[in-house]
Amino acid sequence: QLQLVESGGGLVQPGGSLRLSCAASGFSLDNYAIGWFRQAPGKEREGVSCITSLGGITTKYADSVKGRFTISRDNAKNTVYLQMNSLKAEDTAVYYCAAGGTIPTLHSALYDYWGQGTQVTVSS
Protein backbone atom coordinates (compact mmCIF):
# COMPACT_ATOMS: atom_id res chain seq x y z
CA GLN A 1 0.00 0.00 0.00
CA LEU A 2 1.29 3.48 -0.89
CA GLN A 3 2.43 5.24 2.27
CA LEU A 4 4.44 8.24 3.50
CA VAL A 5 5.62 8.24 7.11
CA GLU A 6 7.21 11.24 8.84
CA SER A 7 9.47 10.94 11.85
CA GLY A 8 11.99 12.99 13.83
CA GLY A 9 9.75 15.58 15.45
CA GLY A 10 9.99 16.52 19.09
CA LEU A 11 10.70 19.28 21.59
CA VAL A 12 13.72 21.53 21.01
CA GLN A 13 14.96 24.83 22.46
CA PRO A 14 15.11 28.00 20.35
CA GLY A 15 18.30 28.00 18.31
CA GLY A 16 18.43 24.22 18.28
CA SER A 17 18.28 21.74 15.42
CA LEU A 18 16.10 18.86 14.34
CA ARG A 19 16.05 16.56 11.32
CA LEU A 20 12.77 15.23 9.96
CA SER A 21 12.53 12.13 7.78
CA CYS A 22 9.89 11.11 5.25
CA ALA A 23 10.03 7.44 4.28
CA ALA A 24 8.01 6.20 1.31
CA SER A 25 6.70 2.74 0.53
CA GLY A 26 4.70 1.49 -2.44
CA PHE A 27 6.25 4.00 -4.87
CA SER A 28 9.60 5.59 -5.66
CA LEU A 29 10.14 9.16 -4.43
CA ASP A 30 12.53 9.96 -7.27
CA ASN A 31 9.55 9.99 -9.68
CA TYR A 32 7.78 12.81 -7.81
CA ALA A 33 8.18 16.31 -6.48
CA ILE A 34 8.40 16.03 -2.69
CA GLY A 35 7.28 18.82 -0.40
CA TRP A 36 7.37 19.62 3.30
CA PHE A 37 4.44 21.55 4.76
CA ARG A 38 3.54 22.68 8.25
CA GLN A 39 0.42 23.70 10.12
CA ALA A 40 0.43 25.58 13.41
CA PRO A 41 -2.62 25.69 15.71
CA GLY A 42 -5.26 28.02 14.27
CA LYS A 43 -3.22 28.63 11.10
CA GLU A 44 -3.49 27.50 7.49
CA ARG A 45 -1.14 24.89 6.09
CA GLU A 46 2.08 26.49 4.84
CA GLY A 47 4.56 25.24 2.26
CA VAL A 48 8.07 25.00 3.71
CA SER A 49 10.30 23.36 1.11
CA CYS A 50 10.25 21.04 -1.90
CA ILE A 51 12.65 19.03 -4.02
CA THR A 52 12.64 17.38 -7.45
CA SER A 53 15.09 16.11 -10.05
CA LEU A 54 15.55 17.81 -13.44
CA GLY A 55 18.73 16.05 -14.43
CA GLY A 56 20.12 17.61 -11.29
CA ILE A 57 18.41 18.49 -8.02
CA THR A 58 16.05 21.47 -7.80
CA THR A 59 14.99 22.80 -4.40
CA LYS A 60 12.72 25.59 -3.20
CA TYR A 61 12.23 27.19 0.22
CA ALA A 62 9.75 29.51 1.85
CA ASP A 63 11.27 32.89 2.70
CA SER A 64 10.69 32.25 6.40
CA VAL A 65 13.08 29.28 6.44
CA LYS A 66 15.73 30.21 3.86
CA GLY A 67 19.22 29.86 5.27
CA ARG A 68 17.97 27.74 8.19
CA PHE A 69 16.32 24.66 6.64
CA THR A 70 17.76 22.23 4.08
CA ILE A 71 15.83 19.61 2.12
CA SER A 72 17.53 16.53 0.70
CA ARG A 73 16.68 13.08 -0.62
CA ASP A 74 18.27 9.66 -0.60
CA ASN A 75 16.78 7.72 -3.50
CA ALA A 76 18.45 4.48 -2.43
CA LYS A 77 16.61 4.71 0.91
CA ASN A 78 13.45 6.17 -0.69
CA THR A 79 13.57 8.88 1.96
CA VAL A 80 13.45 12.70 2.01
CA TYR A 81 14.90 14.75 4.87
CA LEU A 82 14.35 18.22 6.25
CA GLN A 83 17.27 19.51 8.31
CA MET A 84 16.06 22.37 10.51
CA ASN A 85 18.64 24.63 12.16
CA SER A 86 18.37 27.83 14.20
CA LEU A 87 14.83 26.92 15.15
CA LYS A 88 12.45 29.63 16.34
CA ALA A 89 9.27 29.48 18.38
CA GLU A 90 7.29 30.34 15.25
CA ASP A 91 8.51 27.09 13.65
CA THR A 92 6.29 25.17 16.06
CA ALA A 93 3.79 23.17 13.99
CA VAL A 94 2.81 19.75 12.75
CA TYR A 95 5.07 19.00 9.78
CA TYR A 96 3.85 16.92 6.82
CA CYS A 97 5.62 15.50 3.81
CA ALA A 98 3.82 15.09 0.50
CA ALA A 99 4.43 13.75 -3.00
CA GLY A 100 2.89 14.76 -6.31
CA GLY A 101 3.63 15.40 -9.97
CA THR A 102 7.07 16.53 -11.05
CA ILE A 103 6.89 20.32 -10.62
CA PRO A 104 8.59 21.83 -7.55
CA THR A 105 5.97 23.94 -5.83
CA LEU A 106 4.93 25.03 -2.34
CA HIS A 107 1.24 24.92 -3.31
CA SER A 108 -0.33 22.08 -1.32
CA ALA A 109 -3.14 21.51 -3.85
CA LEU A 110 -0.64 20.11 -6.35
CA TYR A 111 0.38 17.23 -4.09
CA ASP A 112 -1.44 13.89 -4.13
CA TYR A 113 0.03 11.77 -1.34
CA TRP A 114 0.42 12.88 2.28
CA GLY A 115 1.93 11.55 5.46
CA GLN A 116 0.29 11.69 8.87
CA GLY A 117 2.49 14.48 10.23
CA THR A 118 5.03 14.83 13.03
CA GLN A 119 4.91 17.44 15.81
CA VAL A 120 7.74 19.97 16.17
CA THR A 121 7.68 22.16 19.28
CA VAL A 122 10.26 24.93 19.78
CA SER A 123 10.20 26.26 23.33
CA SER A 124 12.58 27.25 26.12
Tab-separated table of C-alpha atoms in Angstrom:
chain	number	residue	atom	x	y	z
A	1	GLN	CA	0.000	0.000	0.000
A	2	LEU	CA	1.293	3.477	-0.891
A	3	GLN	CA	2.432	5.242	2.267
A	4	LEU	CA	4.444	8.243	3.501
A	5	VAL	CA	5.617	8.236	7.114
A	6	GLU	CA	7.211	11.244	8.836
A	7	SER	CA	9.469	10.944	11.854
A	8	GLY	CA	11.990	12.990	13.828
A	9	GLY	CA	9.753	15.579	15.448
A	10	GLY	CA	9.988	16.524	19.088
A	11	LEU	CA	10.699	19.277	21.592
A	12	VAL	CA	13.720	21.526	21.006
A	13	GLN	CA	14.962	24.827	22.457
A	14	PRO	CA	15.107	28.002	20.352
A	15	GLY	CA	18.304	28.001	18.307
A	16	GLY	CA	18.430	24.220	18.285
A	17	SER	CA	18.278	21.744	15.416
A	18	LEU	CA	16.096	18.860	14.345
A	19	ARG	CA	16.047	16.562	11.316
A	20	LEU	CA	12.770	15.233	9.958
A	21	SER	CA	12.535	12.126	7.782
A	22	CYS	CA	9.891	11.114	5.254
A	23	ALA	CA	10.033	7.444	4.275
A	24	ALA	CA	8.009	6.198	1.307
A	25	SER	CA	6.696	2.738	0.533
A	26	GLY	CA	4.702	1.488	-2.440
A	27	PHE	CA	6.251	4.004	-4.867
A	28	SER	CA	9.601	5.588	-5.662
A	29	LEU	CA	10.135	9.155	-4.434
A	30	ASP	CA	12.525	9.962	-7.273
A	31	ASN	CA	9.552	9.990	-9.681
A	32	TYR	CA	7.782	12.814	-7.805
A	33	ALA	CA	8.177	16.308	-6.480
A	34	ILE	CA	8.398	16.030	-2.691
A	35	GLY	CA	7.278	18.821	-0.397
A	36	TRP	CA	7.370	19.623	3.297
A	37	PHE	CA	4.440	21.554	4.764
A	38	ARG	CA	3.538	22.680	8.254
A	39	GLN	CA	0.418	23.705	10.116
A	40	ALA	CA	0.428	25.579	13.413
A	41	PRO	CA	-2.623	25.693	15.711
A	42	GLY	CA	-5.256	28.024	14.271
A	43	LYS	CA	-3.224	28.627	11.097
A	44	GLU	CA	-3.492	27.504	7.487
A	45	ARG	CA	-1.138	24.893	6.086
A	46	GLU	CA	2.082	26.488	4.843
A	47	GLY	CA	4.559	25.243	2.257
A	48	VAL	CA	8.073	25.002	3.713
A	49	SER	CA	10.304	23.357	1.109
A	50	CYS	CA	10.253	21.045	-1.896
A	51	ILE	CA	12.651	19.026	-4.017
A	52	THR	CA	12.639	17.383	-7.447
A	53	SER	CA	15.087	16.107	-10.054
A	54	LEU	CA	15.547	17.808	-13.435
A	55	GLY	CA	18.731	16.048	-14.428
A	56	GLY	CA	20.124	17.611	-11.286
A	57	ILE	CA	18.410	18.488	-8.015
A	58	THR	CA	16.047	21.474	-7.805
A	59	THR	CA	14.986	22.803	-4.403
A	60	LYS	CA	12.718	25.587	-3.199
A	61	TYR	CA	12.230	27.194	0.222
A	62	ALA	CA	9.748	29.507	1.854
A	63	ASP	CA	11.267	32.891	2.702
A	64	SER	CA	10.688	32.251	6.396
A	65	VAL	CA	13.082	29.276	6.442
A	66	LYS	CA	15.734	30.211	3.861
A	67	GLY	CA	19.216	29.856	5.273
A	68	ARG	CA	17.971	27.742	8.185
A	69	PHE	CA	16.319	24.656	6.644
A	70	THR	CA	17.762	22.232	4.079
A	71	ILE	CA	15.829	19.610	2.123
A	72	SER	CA	17.530	16.530	0.696
A	73	ARG	CA	16.683	13.085	-0.621
A	74	ASP	CA	18.268	9.661	-0.595
A	75	ASN	CA	16.781	7.723	-3.501
A	76	ALA	CA	18.448	4.480	-2.429
A	77	LYS	CA	16.608	4.708	0.908
A	78	ASN	CA	13.452	6.166	-0.690
A	79	THR	CA	13.574	8.884	1.965
A	80	VAL	CA	13.451	12.701	2.012
A	81	TYR	CA	14.898	14.747	4.874
A	82	LEU	CA	14.347	18.221	6.251
A	83	GLN	CA	17.266	19.509	8.307
A	84	MET	CA	16.059	22.373	10.512
A	85	ASN	CA	18.640	24.627	12.157
A	86	SER	CA	18.367	27.828	14.201
A	87	LEU	CA	14.827	26.920	15.153
A	88	LYS	CA	12.452	29.628	16.337
A	89	ALA	CA	9.271	29.483	18.380
A	90	GLU	CA	7.291	30.339	15.249
A	91	ASP	CA	8.512	27.094	13.651
A	92	THR	CA	6.286	25.174	16.060
A	93	ALA	CA	3.788	23.165	13.993
A	94	VAL	CA	2.812	19.750	12.748
A	95	TYR	CA	5.071	19.003	9.780
A	96	TYR	CA	3.848	16.925	6.822
A	97	CYS	CA	5.621	15.498	3.810
A	98	ALA	CA	3.815	15.086	0.505
A	99	ALA	CA	4.428	13.752	-3.000
A	100	GLY	CA	2.892	14.759	-6.313
A	101	GLY	CA	3.627	15.399	-9.970
A	102	THR	CA	7.073	16.532	-11.052
A	103	ILE	CA	6.891	20.324	-10.617
A	104	PRO	CA	8.594	21.830	-7.554
A	105	THR	CA	5.967	23.940	-5.826
A	106	LEU	CA	4.930	25.026	-2.339
A	107	HIS	CA	1.241	24.916	-3.306
A	108	SER	CA	-0.333	22.081	-1.316
A	109	ALA	CA	-3.145	21.506	-3.847
A	110	LEU	CA	-0.639	20.106	-6.349
A	111	TYR	CA	0.380	17.225	-4.086
A	112	ASP	CA	-1.440	13.888	-4.134
A	113	TYR	CA	0.028	11.773	-1.336
A	114	TRP	CA	0.424	12.881	2.278
A	115	GLY	CA	1.929	11.546	5.459
A	116	GLN	CA	0.287	11.689	8.871
A	117	GLY	CA	2.493	14.479	10.234
A	118	THR	CA	5.030	14.834	13.032
A	119	GLN	CA	4.907	17.443	15.810
A	120	VAL	CA	7.738	19.970	16.171
A	121	THR	CA	7.682	22.159	19.278
A	122	VAL	CA	10.260	24.934	19.784
A	123	SER	CA	10.202	26.262	23.333
A	124	SER	CA	12.579	27.253	26.123
